[in-house]
Amino acid sequence: MGEKRSQWASNVGFILAAAGSAVGLGNIWKFPGKVGAYGGGAFILCYIIIVAFIGFPVMLAELSIGRKTQKNLVGAFHQLNKKWTFAGGIGVLTLFVIMSYYCIVGGWVLKYVWVYLTGGHFGTGENAYQNYFAEFISEPIQPLVLGVVFMAICIFVIVKGVSSGIERVSKVLMPALFILLIAIVIRALTLPGAMEGVKFMLEIDPASISGNTLVGALGQAFFSLSVGMGIIVTYGSYVPKTENLVKSATWICVLDTLVAILAAFAIIPIVFVTLGADGLGMGGGFAFMALPEVFASLPGGTIVGLVFFVLLFLAALTSAISILESCVAFLTEEFHISRLKATLILAVPMFLLGAGYSLSQSDARGINLPWFDFSNGLQMLPMNAVMEKFTDNLMIPLGALLFCLFVGWVWGAKNAAREIEGDGAHKFALKKPWSFIVRFLAPLVIVIILYFTLGRGEGLS
Ligand code: PHE
């Protein structure tokens, strides 16, 4: 097509867009739940170490591939080494699967925004909140309609383009998200009894660090930073040659981790105050079942609930945009079709797959697609639980492993480091340790973790 390729208009815009991708449901919905499930402070500590020593170097590796080639995920690998084109393909596949459930969960978030806007009525009686949520997700039509709305908003932003769509939206949404989050943290910490929750997060009990904690922390770190599936390759490909990649990656990792920890500081004390420590073990249903119940018991709870779900919506939106964009860039560049066409070609099947999961939860209504029904004991959230495990425990670590091996051994850590240095324009003081991590440490850690999750048969069930 010979058109000039898109670029970010400013480095702040790029950092906010990438942070927008990184900050998502993972930070606000999954992270506090995992902190609860894996023993508080010990998990936070493991998480920070893993982000610094594995997540950050892998992010730099991905950025270097994107910036070097200025190509989409598949095109980038193809340009550097034809035999490795498949690694880009695996990334696209992973993104496809993630987007299929992300848009449905995005629809759920919209539903809750709506409920709070209209007064926050969830019904009364025992288990009212659980029942409300279970009723809602097992309805055949409503979750799908909301999923379409969520997807349509993503499509709208993507079609506008990289700089005037994604960058512009991120520059407004990310600061807004930050302010909303701080507001909830302040509310949470001023509740009587909140310090119990804070103590739980700050106390590090070494006995609670197990293999499971580490596996959980690694999967969470990759998912949360948006690494291991090529989003960062794509976003890196829009970065001008003059920018300092190390600085940008540092900012993205710090912002993402900060938001995750703030989200934990917002949610865990509130849960401690109202439900006690037992309230933490709810996994996926946490945001949709435990929290509304918790908010209802607070003075001003409807407002807190509204703020929380708007926050969750903004976070989900900027992440979903990055997922779709990475696939769209692949289609537009490799098949020379318009952004609109590419977006629709992808969004429709992604949504249909998601609709399949959603309908598989409607058996109460007589609609049951058994091939999507993985509900073997996973109650409440079968599709998320399984899809989440499939992508978090298998596809994403596999992607990260391939990217490391590629950069470390195929394209070569030296070449990648040269790109990171901007051909000598910037200093890359950590070149040696980075190269060691990408070549040896990160692949080793990922293989061990894959072995443990899959080998013990825990990875996919
Ligand atoms: N990083 C996002 C989150 O924390 C999720 C995401 C995954 C975004 C994959 C893009 C790609 O929720």
Short mmCIF file of C-alpha atoms in Angstrom, two decimals, residues 99-101 103-104 144 349-359 372 383:
data_model
loop_
_atom_site.label_atom_id
_atom_site.label_comp_id
_atom_site.label_asym_id
_atom_site.label_seq_id
_atom_site.Cartn_x
_atom_site.Cartn_y
_atom_site.Cartn_z
CA MET A 99 -10.14 -11.43 23.15
CA SER A 100 -12.97 -13.92 22.85
CA TYR A 101 -13.48 -14.02 26.60
CA CYS A 103 -15.11 -9.01 25.35
CA ILE A 104 -17.68 -11.06 27.22
CA LEU A 144 -24.20 -11.10 24.41
CA PRO A 349 -15.34 -14.56 15.00
CA MET A 350 -13.74 -13.47 18.27
CA PHE A 351 -17.12 -12.43 19.50
CA LEU A 352 -18.82 -15.59 18.23
CA LEU A 353 -16.33 -17.73 20.11
CA GLY A 354 -17.00 -15.68 23.23
CA ALA A 355 -20.73 -16.02 22.61
CA GLY A 356 -20.20 -19.77 22.59
CA TYR A 357 -18.74 -19.68 26.09
CA SER A 358 -21.45 -17.36 27.24
CA LEU A 359 -24.23 -19.55 25.89
CA PHE A 372 -17.76 -25.25 25.46
CA MET A 383 -15.43 -20.45 30.71
#
